[in-house]
Amino acid sequence: MFLARLSRFTGALPSGIIVLGVAFCALPAHPAIACNGAQNIHLIEPVKIDAPLLAELRAMPPLKVVAVNAPPMARYDEGRQTYDGIATDILCFIAKELGIGFDIIPGRDETVVDKIRHVQEGRADLFIPLSHSAERAKRGLFTIPYYESHYAIIARHRSRISVHTIDDLGKYRVGYVKGVSFEPILQTLVPASQLHPYNQTSSDGLFQAVQDGVIDVAVFNKDIFIEKRYRQEFFDLEVIHTLHEHPRAYRYYFSRSSAHQRLVDAFNQYLAVLDISVSVMEHEDGERHFIERYMAQRHQKVMLLSASVAAALLALFFYLALLRYRRVTNLLTERNTYIQQQRQALQEAYQKLETLSQTDSLTGLSNRRRFDQMLTYEYARYRRTGSPLSLLIIDVDHFKSVNDHYGHATGDGYLHAIARILERNVARSTDLVARYGGEEFTCLLADTAAEDALTLAERINRDVAEQGLPNASASPPWLTLSIGIATIIGGDPGAQALFDQADAQLYAAKQTGRNRICATVIGH
């Protein structure tokens, strides 16, 4: 997914990019920058910066950087009292490439609005991370985007609040962090009397207000909330809707000056050709990271409790050893059994949470998040080994007619049946079957040639046809599939290109009458 997020923003940039020349090496540089994320970032192709501009940039004083705790882009580390994340990895890499210095100012007692104002008034040079708005662009300089995320609607668990589209927010009391770029949209949809902006140094007050019933829902970045939910133990809150129609593209935000404009231009040259996949894999999976941390903390508490109980029982044992040895021994055994049961329960809970975070609830297949992770992983393996990698994108033909004619319960049953057929046919441990969304499925096939992928697709189509699932509104009047296949055997176009080619073949299959398979090979 991160390749999709990055590539959609880079198409309009100049293509005349070549490697830094000898002049780069001859210029003075700042001392090495003390950050650890640059190794997670790589160039897809070289970048050329003119020697005079490079000399000017290197002569600049270190950038004063302000940041907010917005994982996975920027996550505040209490122990080291600094930030890490995708945004800081990229900043570290580009700063080292350009030979410029920077200092990140913690500013933990300041709000988001305060920090943005510091940049706009020239008291700080750079804010990370920030999404674009026209008002902000008037008072500062944005780079091109480097990461995309989404806002989510957050409510109390089992609150029976129903939000299917953003327009439904007008019925509820809505809280949000003051100053975010989404604020103008909320102000147009929700009456002022129902809007509750929170201008605090932490978003915890916003979530506490939802828990206490002061507001009905909170609008907040989904990735950041997932981490905070486990960090602050907001377990009675949940995401009830994700605003996919309003993606937030995050950028670097500089104070406005001619020197910073030239620096932004240099940043844009790098952002256009960066591979941030390693950084995304390390920082994006915040939910798993904090589940593990939470479970480790719970485990530590259990161990401390176990030690306390054991110490008490040991003292009791010595006190009553002569009179009640057998009873104390039995009691100690019971306590140890209880501790083992609690430990086992915690482990099972962790495994269940990890599985749920990667599983589609209707079909039991992997979900889109798991597919995006594995596409990145398998493409990296293709680059290492050169073995062919195939991708099937499958769409159920005329599925809307099924729901309209037979009802959604029948439609869900059809999807479940297709999922079982896919599981039977795509059975290798190295393969992945996922429900990508709605009536769309994907099959990621490692070390699979084009002809083998086509044979598999034909077998899937045949098995679905043999089910004879009725679809009276379609022609033929039973359930069929359209399948697009892309196989990469050479070159390095990127994982997103593999997905786009398979999607294009699916489109061709549907445009030429549905109930068919279209395939292509990349790199032959």
Short mmCIF file of C-alpha atoms in Angstrom, two decimals:
data_model
loop_
_atom_site.label_atom_id
_atom_site.label_comp_id
_atom_site.label_asym_id
_atom_site.label_seq_id
_atom_site.Cartn_x
_atom_site.Cartn_y
_atom_site.Cartn_z
CA MET A 1 0.00 0.00 0.00
CA PHE A 2 2.84 2.38 0.74
CA LEU A 3 3.93 2.17 -2.91
CA ALA A 4 0.44 3.20 -3.96
CA ARG A 5 0.51 6.06 -1.51
CA LEU A 6 3.88 7.27 -2.76
CA SER A 7 3.46 6.78 -6.49
CA ARG A 8 0.19 8.65 -6.85
CA PHE A 9 1.92 11.88 -5.80
CA THR A 10 5.09 11.65 -7.89
CA GLY A 11 3.82 11.48 -11.45
CA ALA A 12 3.83 15.23 -12.10
CA LEU A 13 7.46 15.86 -11.09
CA PRO A 14 10.34 16.47 -13.53
CA SER A 15 12.00 13.33 -14.81
CA GLY A 16 15.46 14.82 -15.40
CA ILE A 17 17.07 13.39 -12.29
CA ILE A 18 20.71 12.18 -12.32
CA VAL A 19 23.29 11.29 -9.70
CA LEU A 20 25.05 13.85 -7.48
CA GLY A 21 28.38 14.71 -9.08
CA VAL A 22 31.92 15.25 -7.84
CA ALA A 23 31.03 18.79 -6.76
CA PHE A 24 28.89 17.27 -4.01
CA CYS A 25 31.92 15.66 -2.41
CA ALA A 26 33.97 18.85 -2.47
CA LEU A 27 31.53 20.98 -0.45
CA PRO A 28 31.70 21.49 3.34
CA ALA A 29 29.13 19.63 5.41
CA HIS A 30 27.56 19.79 8.81
CA PRO A 31 28.63 17.18 11.34
CA ALA A 32 26.87 13.81 11.16
CA ILE A 33 23.24 14.02 12.13
CA ALA A 34 22.36 11.95 15.20
CA CYS A 35 19.42 9.97 13.91
CA ASN A 36 18.89 6.30 13.22
CA GLY A 37 16.27 6.11 10.49
CA ALA A 38 18.20 6.98 7.31
CA GLN A 39 19.06 3.33 6.68
CA ASN A 40 15.34 2.60 6.19
CA ILE A 41 15.14 4.89 3.13
CA HIS A 42 16.51 4.19 -0.36
CA LEU A 43 16.62 6.01 -3.69
CA ILE A 44 14.80 4.44 -6.63
CA GLU A 45 16.98 6.55 -8.93
CA PRO A 46 19.78 9.10 -8.37
CA VAL A 47 19.14 12.78 -7.62
CA LYS A 48 21.12 15.75 -8.95
CA ILE A 49 21.45 18.93 -6.91
CA ASP A 50 23.42 21.80 -8.45
CA ALA A 51 26.69 22.50 -6.64
CA PRO A 52 25.92 26.20 -5.91
CA LEU A 53 22.54 25.31 -4.41
CA LEU A 54 24.09 22.47 -2.42
CA ALA A 55 26.71 24.84 -1.04
CA GLU A 56 23.97 27.32 -0.05
CA LEU A 57 21.94 24.60 1.70
CA ARG A 58 24.95 23.29 3.60
CA ALA A 59 25.74 26.79 4.81
CA MET A 60 22.30 27.13 6.40
CA PRO A 61 22.08 26.85 10.20
CA PRO A 62 20.48 23.65 11.53
CA LEU A 63 16.72 23.52 10.97
CA LYS A 64 14.55 24.01 14.06
CA VAL A 65 11.95 21.25 13.77
CA VAL A 66 8.68 20.92 15.69
CA ALA A 67 6.69 17.69 15.61
CA VAL A 68 3.54 16.09 16.98
CA ASN A 69 3.01 12.57 18.24
CA ALA A 70 1.35 11.13 15.12
CA PRO A 71 2.44 7.51 14.58
CA PRO A 72 3.51 5.97 12.33
CA MET A 73 4.78 9.25 10.83
CA ALA A 74 6.22 10.63 14.09
CA ARG A 75 6.14 8.77 17.39
CA TYR A 76 7.46 10.37 20.60
CA ASP A 77 9.88 8.14 22.52
CA GLU A 78 9.60 9.01 26.22
CA GLY A 79 12.85 7.25 27.05
CA ARG A 80 15.02 9.04 24.48
CA GLN A 81 12.85 12.19 24.56
CA THR A 82 12.78 12.48 20.78
CA TYR A 83 10.69 11.41 17.80
CA ASP A 84 11.01 8.53 15.38
CA GLY A 85 8.82 7.34 12.54
CA ILE A 86 8.43 7.44 8.76
CA ALA A 87 8.65 11.25 8.60
CA THR A 88 11.81 11.39 10.72
CA ASP A 89 13.43 8.54 8.73
CA ILE A 90 12.88 10.46 5.48
CA LEU A 91 14.04 13.74 7.05
CA CYS A 92 17.17 12.02 8.36
CA PHE A 93 17.94 10.54 4.94
CA ILE A 94 17.44 13.76 2.96
CA ALA A 95 19.34 15.81 5.55
CA LYS A 96 22.31 13.46 5.27
CA GLU A 97 22.14 13.55 1.48
CA LEU A 98 22.11 17.36 1.46
CA GLY A 99 24.54 17.75 4.36
CA ILE A 100 22.20 19.90 6.45
CA GLY A 101 21.57 19.74 10.17
CA PHE A 102 18.38 19.81 12.20
CA ASP A 103 17.22 19.79 15.82
CA ILE A 104 13.81 18.41 16.81
CA ILE A 105 12.32 20.45 19.67
CA PRO A 106 10.12 18.19 21.87
CA GLY A 107 7.63 20.95 22.84
CA ARG A 108 5.45 18.46 24.72
CA ASP A 109 3.56 21.24 26.52
CA GLU A 110 2.39 22.90 23.28
CA THR A 111 -0.69 22.22 21.17
CA VAL A 112 -0.80 21.45 17.45
CA VAL A 113 -2.05 24.99 16.79
CA ASP A 114 0.87 26.43 18.79
CA LYS A 115 3.46 24.48 16.82
CA ILE A 116 1.96 25.35 13.43
CA ARG A 117 1.98 29.01 14.47
CA HIS A 118 5.69 28.77 15.36
CA VAL A 119 6.45 27.77 11.77
CA GLN A 120 4.12 30.34 10.21
CA GLU A 121 5.68 33.13 12.30
CA GLY A 122 9.26 32.02 11.58
CA ARG A 123 10.10 30.89 15.13
CA ALA A 124 10.59 27.34 13.83
CA ASP A 125 11.67 26.18 10.38
CA LEU A 126 9.81 22.90 9.88
CA PHE A 127 6.69 21.08 11.17
CA ILE A 128 6.19 17.30 10.84
CA PRO A 129 3.84 15.77 9.88
CA LEU A 130 1.07 17.96 8.40
CA SER A 131 -1.65 17.58 5.76
CA HIS A 132 -2.29 20.29 3.21
CA SER A 133 -4.91 23.02 3.45
CA ALA A 134 -5.28 26.20 1.42
CA GLU A 135 -5.12 28.37 4.55
CA ARG A 136 -1.88 26.75 5.71
CA ALA A 137 -0.36 27.05 2.24
CA LYS A 138 -0.82 30.84 2.37
CA ARG A 139 1.43 31.09 5.43
CA GLY A 140 3.99 28.36 4.80
CA LEU A 141 5.56 26.06 2.23
CA PHE A 142 4.48 22.44 1.67
CA THR A 143 6.53 19.69 0.05
CA ILE A 144 4.88 17.02 -2.05
CA PRO A 145 3.25 14.22 0.02
CA TYR A 146 5.14 11.20 1.32
CA TYR A 147 2.43 9.28 3.24
CA GLU A 148 -1.34 8.86 3.14
CA SER A 149 -3.67 8.06 6.02
CA HIS A 150 -7.35 8.40 6.88
CA TYR A 151 -9.53 9.89 9.56
CA ALA A 152 -11.89 7.61 11.46
CA ILE A 153 -15.10 8.03 13.47
CA ILE A 154 -14.53 6.76 17.03
CA ALA A 155 -17.34 5.93 19.46
CA ARG A 156 -17.95 3.92 22.61
CA HIS A 157 -18.15 0.18 22.15
CA ARG A 158 -21.78 -0.93 21.65
CA SER A 159 -22.99 2.68 21.68
CA ARG A 160 -25.40 1.95 18.79
CA ILE A 161 -24.23 5.10 17.01
CA SER A 162 -24.65 4.59 13.26
CA VAL A 163 -22.32 6.41 10.87
CA HIS A 164 -22.25 5.13 7.28
CA THR A 165 -21.13 8.34 5.56
CA ILE A 166 -19.62 11.61 6.74
CA ASP A 167 -23.04 13.27 6.32
CA ASP A 168 -24.35 11.22 9.27
CA LEU A 169 -22.15 13.22 11.67
CA GLY A 170 -24.70 16.05 11.68
CA LYS A 171 -26.87 13.99 14.06
CA TYR A 172 -24.27 13.73 16.82
CA ARG A 173 -22.04 15.72 19.17
CA VAL A 174 -18.66 15.63 17.43
CA GLY A 175 -15.22 16.24 18.97
CA TYR A 176 -11.94 16.84 17.14
CA VAL A 177 -8.47 18.33 17.69
CA LYS A 178 -8.59 22.07 17.01
CA GLY A 179 -6.55 23.26 14.05
CA VAL A 180 -6.52 20.04 12.00
CA SER A 181 -7.03 20.41 8.25
CA PHE A 182 -10.29 18.47 8.50
CA GLU A 183 -11.82 21.22 10.66
CA PRO A 184 -13.40 23.24 7.77
CA ILE A 185 -15.16 20.13 6.46
CA LEU A 186 -16.63 19.38 9.89
CA GLN A 187 -17.77 22.99 10.25
CA THR A 188 -19.80 22.69 7.04
CA LEU A 189 -21.44 19.39 8.05
CA VAL A 190 -22.07 19.66 11.79
CA PRO A 191 -24.01 22.46 13.51
CA ALA A 192 -21.75 24.71 15.57
CA SER A 193 -23.64 23.84 18.75
CA GLN A 194 -22.68 20.16 18.28
CA LEU A 195 -19.00 20.72 17.43
CA HIS A 196 -16.47 20.42 20.26
CA PRO A 197 -12.87 21.39 19.36
CA TYR A 198 -10.15 20.23 21.80
CA ASN A 199 -7.06 22.45 21.91
CA GLN A 200 -4.86 20.47 24.30
CA THR A 201 -1.27 19.25 24.27
CA SER A 202 -2.55 15.66 24.13
CA SER A 203 -5.52 14.03 22.43
CA ASP A 204 -6.27 11.98 25.56
CA GLY A 205 -8.85 14.56 26.67
CA LEU A 206 -10.75 14.05 23.41
CA PHE A 207 -10.98 10.29 23.91
CA GLN A 208 -11.86 10.70 27.58
CA ALA A 209 -14.76 12.94 26.54
CA VAL A 210 -16.11 10.13 24.33
CA GLN A 211 -15.75 7.64 27.18
CA ASP A 212 -17.53 9.96 29.61
CA GLY A 213 -20.40 10.70 27.21
CA VAL A 214 -19.57 14.41 26.92
CA ILE A 215 -19.49 13.90 23.13
CA ASP A 216 -20.91 11.11 21.01
CA VAL A 217 -18.05 10.59 18.57
CA ALA A 218 -14.51 11.79 17.90
CA VAL A 219 -13.00 12.40 14.46
CA PHE A 220 -9.32 11.46 14.60
CA ASN A 221 -6.51 9.91 12.56
CA LYS A 222 -7.09 6.16 12.49
CA ASP A 223 -3.44 5.02 12.71
CA ILE A 224 -2.71 7.31 15.66
CA PHE A 225 -5.86 6.19 17.53
CA ILE A 226 -4.95 2.51 17.18
CA GLU A 227 -1.72 3.09 19.09
CA LYS A 228 -3.31 5.37 21.69
CA ARG A 229 -6.06 2.82 22.30
CA TYR A 230 -3.52 0.34 23.62
CA ARG A 231 -1.10 2.87 25.13
CA GLN A 232 -3.83 4.56 27.24
CA GLU A 233 -6.08 1.45 27.49
CA PHE A 234 -9.12 3.04 25.81
CA PHE A 235 -10.56 -0.43 25.27
CA ASP A 236 -14.19 0.69 25.44
CA LEU A 237 -13.66 2.86 22.34
CA GLU A 238 -13.69 1.55 18.78
CA VAL A 239 -13.51 2.73 15.16
CA ILE A 240 -17.04 2.60 13.72
CA HIS A 241 -16.31 4.15 10.31
CA THR A 242 -13.24 5.06 8.26
CA LEU A 243 -13.45 8.15 6.03
CA HIS A 244 -11.85 6.63 2.94
CA GLU A 245 -13.42 9.36 0.81
CA HIS A 246 -11.28 11.98 2.55
CA PRO A 247 -7.66 10.68 2.50
CA ARG A 248 -5.07 12.82 4.26
CA ALA A 249 -1.77 13.22 2.40
CA TYR A 250 0.98 14.20 4.84
CA ARG A 251 3.85 16.52 3.93
CA TYR A 252 6.71 18.57 5.37
CA TYR A 253 5.69 22.16 6.22
CA PHE A 254 8.37 24.89 6.13
CA SER A 255 8.24 28.51 7.20
CA ARG A 256 7.98 30.84 4.22
CA SER A 257 11.29 32.26 2.92
CA SER A 258 13.22 32.24 -0.35
CA ALA A 259 15.88 29.96 1.16
CA HIS A 260 13.23 27.53 2.37
CA GLN A 261 11.56 27.58 -1.05
CA ARG A 262 14.83 26.32 -2.55
CA LEU A 263 15.08 23.74 0.22
CA VAL A 264 11.50 22.59 -0.48
CA ASP A 265 12.40 22.19 -4.17
CA ALA A 266 15.36 20.01 -3.18
CA PHE A 267 13.19 17.96 -0.79
CA ASN A 268 10.65 17.42 -3.59
CA GLN A 269 13.36 16.01 -5.88
CA TYR A 270 14.14 13.38 -3.26
CA LEU A 271 10.54 12.67 -2.24
CA ALA A 272 9.72 11.91 -5.87
CA VAL A 273 12.18 9.01 -6.06
CA LEU A 274 12.32 7.56 -2.54
CA ASP A 275 11.57 3.94 -1.66
CA ILE A 276 10.23 4.14 1.91
CA SER A 277 9.01 0.54 2.07
CA VAL A 278 11.38 -0.54 4.86
CA SER A 279 10.44 2.48 6.99
CA VAL A 280 6.73 1.85 6.44
CA MET A 281 7.06 -1.82 7.38
CA GLU A 282 8.94 -0.85 10.56
CA HIS A 283 6.71 1.99 11.74
CA GLU A 284 3.24 1.51 10.19
CA ASP A 285 2.19 -1.62 12.05
CA GLY A 286 1.57 0.33 15.25
CA GLU A 287 -1.36 -1.84 16.29
CA ARG A 288 0.72 -5.01 16.49
CA HIS A 289 3.60 -3.12 18.12
CA PHE A 290 1.47 -1.74 20.91
CA ILE A 291 -0.51 -4.96 21.37
CA GLU A 292 2.81 -6.69 21.97
CA ARG A 293 3.90 -3.94 24.35
CA TYR A 294 0.57 -4.07 26.16
CA MET A 295 0.69 -7.85 26.46
CA ALA A 296 4.29 -7.66 27.69
CA GLN A 297 3.28 -5.17 30.37
CA ARG A 298 0.35 -7.35 31.42
CA HIS A 299 2.67 -10.34 31.48
CA GLN A 300 5.10 -8.40 33.65
CA LYS A 301 2.30 -7.56 36.08
CA VAL A 302 1.32 -11.22 36.25
CA MET A 303 4.92 -12.18 36.89
CA LEU A 304 5.21 -9.59 39.68
CA LEU A 305 1.97 -10.88 41.15
CA SER A 306 3.30 -14.41 40.85
CA ALA A 307 6.48 -13.48 42.66
CA SER A 308 4.52 -11.79 45.44
CA VAL A 309 2.19 -14.75 45.84
CA ALA A 310 5.11 -17.17 45.79
CA ALA A 311 6.96 -15.16 48.45
CA ALA A 312 3.90 -15.06 50.68
CA LEU A 313 3.29 -18.75 50.22
CA LEU A 314 6.92 -19.51 50.94
CA ALA A 315 6.76 -17.58 54.23
CA LEU A 316 3.55 -19.39 55.08
CA PHE A 317 5.17 -22.67 54.23
CA PHE A 318 8.03 -22.13 56.69
CA TYR A 319 5.64 -20.91 59.38
CA LEU A 320 3.29 -23.88 59.13
CA ALA A 321 5.70 -26.50 57.82
CA LEU A 322 5.73 -28.64 60.97
CA LEU A 323 1.95 -28.61 61.40
CA ARG A 324 0.31 -28.15 58.01
CA TYR A 325 2.86 -29.18 55.39
CA ARG A 326 0.46 -31.00 53.12
CA ARG A 327 -2.13 -28.22 53.11
CA VAL A 328 0.44 -25.53 52.24
CA THR A 329 1.85 -27.70 49.45
CA ASN A 330 -1.60 -28.11 47.92
CA LEU A 331 -2.28 -24.40 48.19
CA LEU A 332 1.00 -23.57 46.46
CA THR A 333 0.14 -25.97 43.64
CA GLU A 334 -3.27 -24.37 43.19
CA ARG A 335 -1.75 -20.91 43.03
CA ASN A 336 0.83 -21.96 40.47
CA THR A 337 -1.90 -23.55 38.36
CA TYR A 338 -3.89 -20.32 38.49
CA ILE A 339 -0.85 -18.32 37.41
CA GLN A 340 -0.25 -20.68 34.48
CA GLN A 341 -3.90 -20.38 33.46
CA GLN A 342 -3.69 -16.59 33.52
CA ARG A 343 -0.50 -16.65 31.52
CA GLN A 344 -2.09 -18.98 28.96
CA ALA A 345 -5.19 -16.78 28.76
CA LEU A 346 -3.05 -13.72 28.05
CA GLN A 347 -1.16 -15.55 25.31
CA GLU A 348 -4.39 -16.74 23.68
CA ALA A 349 -5.83 -13.22 23.83
CA TYR A 350 -2.74 -11.84 22.11
CA GLN A 351 -2.88 -14.46 19.36
CA LYS A 352 -6.58 -13.78 18.81
CA LEU A 353 -6.03 -10.02 18.58
CA GLU A 354 -3.18 -10.48 16.12
CA THR A 355 -5.29 -12.80 13.93
CA LEU A 356 -8.32 -10.49 13.99
CA SER A 357 -6.21 -7.52 12.88
CA GLN A 358 -5.32 -9.39 9.65
CA THR A 359 -8.56 -11.32 8.93
CA ASP A 360 -11.74 -10.47 7.02
CA SER A 361 -14.64 -11.10 9.41
CA LEU A 362 -17.13 -12.31 6.75
CA THR A 363 -15.04 -14.83 4.80
CA GLY A 364 -12.27 -15.69 7.23
CA LEU A 365 -9.68 -14.88 4.54
CA SER A 366 -6.82 -12.44 4.96
CA ASN A 367 -7.94 -8.82 4.73
CA ARG A 368 -6.67 -5.96 2.58
CA ARG A 369 -4.16 -4.88 5.23
CA ARG A 370 -2.55 -8.33 5.30
CA PHE A 371 -2.52 -8.43 1.47
CA ASP A 372 -0.75 -5.05 1.25
CA GLN A 373 1.93 -6.29 3.68
CA MET A 374 2.48 -9.55 1.79
CA LEU A 375 2.55 -7.84 -1.64
CA THR A 376 5.45 -5.73 -0.38
CA TYR A 377 7.17 -8.79 1.11
CA GLU A 378 6.74 -11.03 -1.96
CA TYR A 379 7.84 -8.28 -4.36
CA ALA A 380 11.01 -7.81 -2.30
CA ARG A 381 11.62 -11.55 -2.51
CA TYR A 382 11.10 -11.43 -6.30
CA ARG A 383 13.76 -8.70 -6.50
CA ARG A 384 16.19 -10.90 -4.56
CA THR A 385 15.56 -14.23 -6.30
CA GLY A 386 14.23 -13.29 -9.74
CA SER A 387 11.58 -16.03 -9.53
CA PRO A 388 8.27 -15.10 -11.23
CA LEU A 389 5.53 -13.50 -9.12
CA SER A 390 1.87 -13.68 -10.19
CA LEU A 391 -1.18 -11.78 -8.95
CA LEU A 392 -4.85 -12.59 -9.60
CA ILE A 393 -7.55 -9.97 -8.99
CA ILE A 394 -11.00 -11.55 -9.00
CA ASP A 395 -14.36 -9.76 -9.22
CA VAL A 396 -17.80 -11.37 -8.84
CA ASP A 397 -19.85 -10.52 -11.94
CA HIS A 398 -23.13 -8.65 -11.42
CA PHE A 399 -22.87 -9.03 -7.65
CA LYS A 400 -25.11 -6.03 -7.06
CA SER A 401 -27.87 -7.95 -8.83
CA VAL A 402 -27.45 -10.78 -6.32
CA ASN A 403 -27.94 -8.42 -3.37
CA ASP A 404 -30.84 -6.61 -5.04
CA HIS A 405 -32.66 -9.78 -6.14
CA TYR A 406 -31.92 -12.26 -3.33
CA GLY A 407 -30.91 -10.03 -0.42
CA HIS A 408 -27.62 -9.30 1.32
CA ALA A 409 -27.72 -12.49 3.38
CA THR A 410 -27.60 -14.55 0.18
CA GLY A 411 -24.87 -12.29 -1.19
CA ASP A 412 -22.80 -12.90 1.93
CA GLY A 413 -23.32 -16.63 1.48
CA TYR A 414 -22.05 -16.42 -2.11
CA LEU A 415 -18.91 -14.58 -0.97
CA HIS A 416 -18.33 -17.22 1.69
CA ALA A 417 -18.68 -20.00 -0.90
CA ILE A 418 -16.22 -18.31 -3.27
CA ALA A 419 -13.76 -17.90 -0.39
CA ARG A 420 -13.83 -21.65 0.27
CA ILE A 421 -13.23 -22.40 -3.43
CA LEU A 422 -10.24 -20.05 -3.44
CA GLU A 423 -8.83 -21.68 -0.30
CA ARG A 424 -9.10 -25.14 -1.89
CA ASN A 425 -7.33 -24.09 -5.08
CA VAL A 426 -4.70 -21.72 -3.67
CA ALA A 427 -3.31 -24.14 -1.12
CA ARG A 428 0.46 -23.63 -0.97
CA SER A 429 1.85 -22.20 2.26
CA THR A 430 3.64 -19.48 0.26
CA ASP A 431 0.42 -18.30 -1.45
CA LEU A 432 -2.05 -15.77 -0.08
CA VAL A 433 -5.80 -15.45 -0.67
CA ALA A 434 -7.44 -12.22 0.52
CA ARG A 435 -10.75 -10.43 0.34
CA TYR A 436 -9.64 -7.06 -1.03
CA GLY A 437 -12.99 -5.34 -0.55
CA GLY A 438 -16.68 -5.82 -1.40
CA GLU A 439 -16.93 -8.59 -4.00
CA GLU A 440 -13.22 -8.39 -4.96
CA PHE A 441 -10.61 -11.02 -4.05
CA THR A 442 -6.86 -11.32 -4.64
CA CYS A 443 -4.51 -14.30 -4.96
CA LEU A 444 -0.78 -13.61 -4.53
CA LEU A 445 1.27 -16.47 -6.00
CA ALA A 446 5.00 -16.58 -5.28
CA ASP A 447 7.31 -18.46 -7.69
CA THR A 448 4.42 -18.97 -10.14
CA ALA A 449 4.82 -18.66 -13.92
CA ALA A 450 2.20 -17.04 -16.16
CA GLU A 451 0.89 -20.33 -17.56
CA ASP A 452 0.49 -21.82 -14.07
CA ALA A 453 -1.38 -18.71 -12.90
CA LEU A 454 -3.70 -18.98 -15.92
CA THR A 455 -4.35 -22.68 -15.22
CA LEU A 456 -5.23 -21.85 -11.62
CA ALA A 457 -7.59 -19.05 -12.70
CA GLU A 458 -9.37 -21.38 -15.14
CA ARG A 459 -9.79 -23.99 -12.38
CA ILE A 460 -11.27 -21.37 -10.04
CA ASN A 461 -13.72 -20.21 -12.72
CA ARG A 462 -14.75 -23.80 -13.41
CA ASP A 463 -15.30 -24.62 -9.73
CA VAL A 464 -17.47 -21.52 -9.22
CA ALA A 465 -19.53 -22.36 -12.31
CA GLU A 466 -20.05 -25.93 -11.03
CA GLN A 467 -21.59 -24.51 -7.85
CA GLY A 468 -24.51 -23.27 -9.96
CA LEU A 469 -25.21 -20.33 -7.67
CA PRO A 470 -28.28 -18.59 -9.16
CA ASN A 471 -28.11 -15.00 -10.43
CA ALA A 472 -31.38 -14.53 -12.28
CA SER A 473 -30.66 -10.93 -13.31
CA ALA A 474 -27.41 -11.85 -15.12
CA SER A 475 -26.66 -13.61 -18.36
CA PRO A 476 -25.90 -16.49 -17.98
CA PRO A 477 -28.27 -16.72 -14.98
CA TRP A 478 -25.72 -18.08 -12.52
CA LEU A 479 -22.76 -16.67 -10.65
CA THR A 480 -19.58 -16.07 -12.69
CA LEU A 481 -16.21 -14.42 -12.14
CA SER A 482 -13.97 -12.05 -14.08
CA ILE A 483 -10.25 -12.46 -13.41
CA GLY A 484 -7.26 -10.26 -14.23
CA ILE A 485 -3.75 -11.76 -14.05
CA ALA A 486 -0.36 -10.07 -14.06
CA THR A 487 2.94 -11.98 -13.86
CA ILE A 488 6.29 -10.25 -13.43
CA ILE A 489 9.35 -12.10 -14.73
CA GLY A 490 11.89 -9.30 -15.18
CA GLY A 491 12.74 -5.69 -14.41
CA ASP A 492 11.83 -3.67 -11.34
CA PRO A 493 8.64 -1.67 -12.08
CA GLY A 494 7.50 -1.81 -8.43
CA ALA A 495 4.82 -3.72 -6.53
CA GLN A 496 2.21 -1.09 -7.40
CA ALA A 497 2.85 -1.64 -11.11
CA LEU A 498 2.17 -5.37 -10.66
CA PHE A 499 -1.12 -4.56 -8.93
CA ASP A 500 -2.08 -1.94 -11.53
CA GLN A 501 -1.43 -4.36 -14.41
CA ALA A 502 -3.58 -7.08 -12.82
CA ASP A 503 -6.31 -4.50 -12.18
CA ALA A 504 -6.11 -3.37 -15.83
CA GLN A 505 -6.53 -6.98 -16.97
CA LEU A 506 -9.57 -7.33 -14.71
CA TYR A 507 -11.03 -4.20 -16.28
CA ALA A 508 -10.41 -5.66 -19.74
CA ALA A 509 -12.15 -8.90 -18.74
CA LYS A 510 -15.21 -7.00 -17.53
CA GLN A 511 -15.29 -4.69 -20.57
CA THR A 512 -15.18 -7.62 -23.00
CA GLY A 513 -18.22 -9.33 -21.56
CA ARG A 514 -17.31 -10.64 -18.07
CA ASN A 515 -17.05 -14.35 -17.16
CA ARG A 516 -13.55 -14.47 -18.62
CA ILE A 517 -9.85 -14.22 -17.83
CA CYS A 518 -7.36 -11.67 -19.16
CA ALA A 519 -3.64 -11.89 -18.43
CA THR A 520 -0.38 -10.07 -19.10
CA VAL A 521 3.32 -10.63 -18.44
CA ILE A 522 5.63 -7.84 -17.24
CA GLY A 523 9.29 -7.82 -18.21
CA HIS A 524 9.31 -10.30 -21.11
#
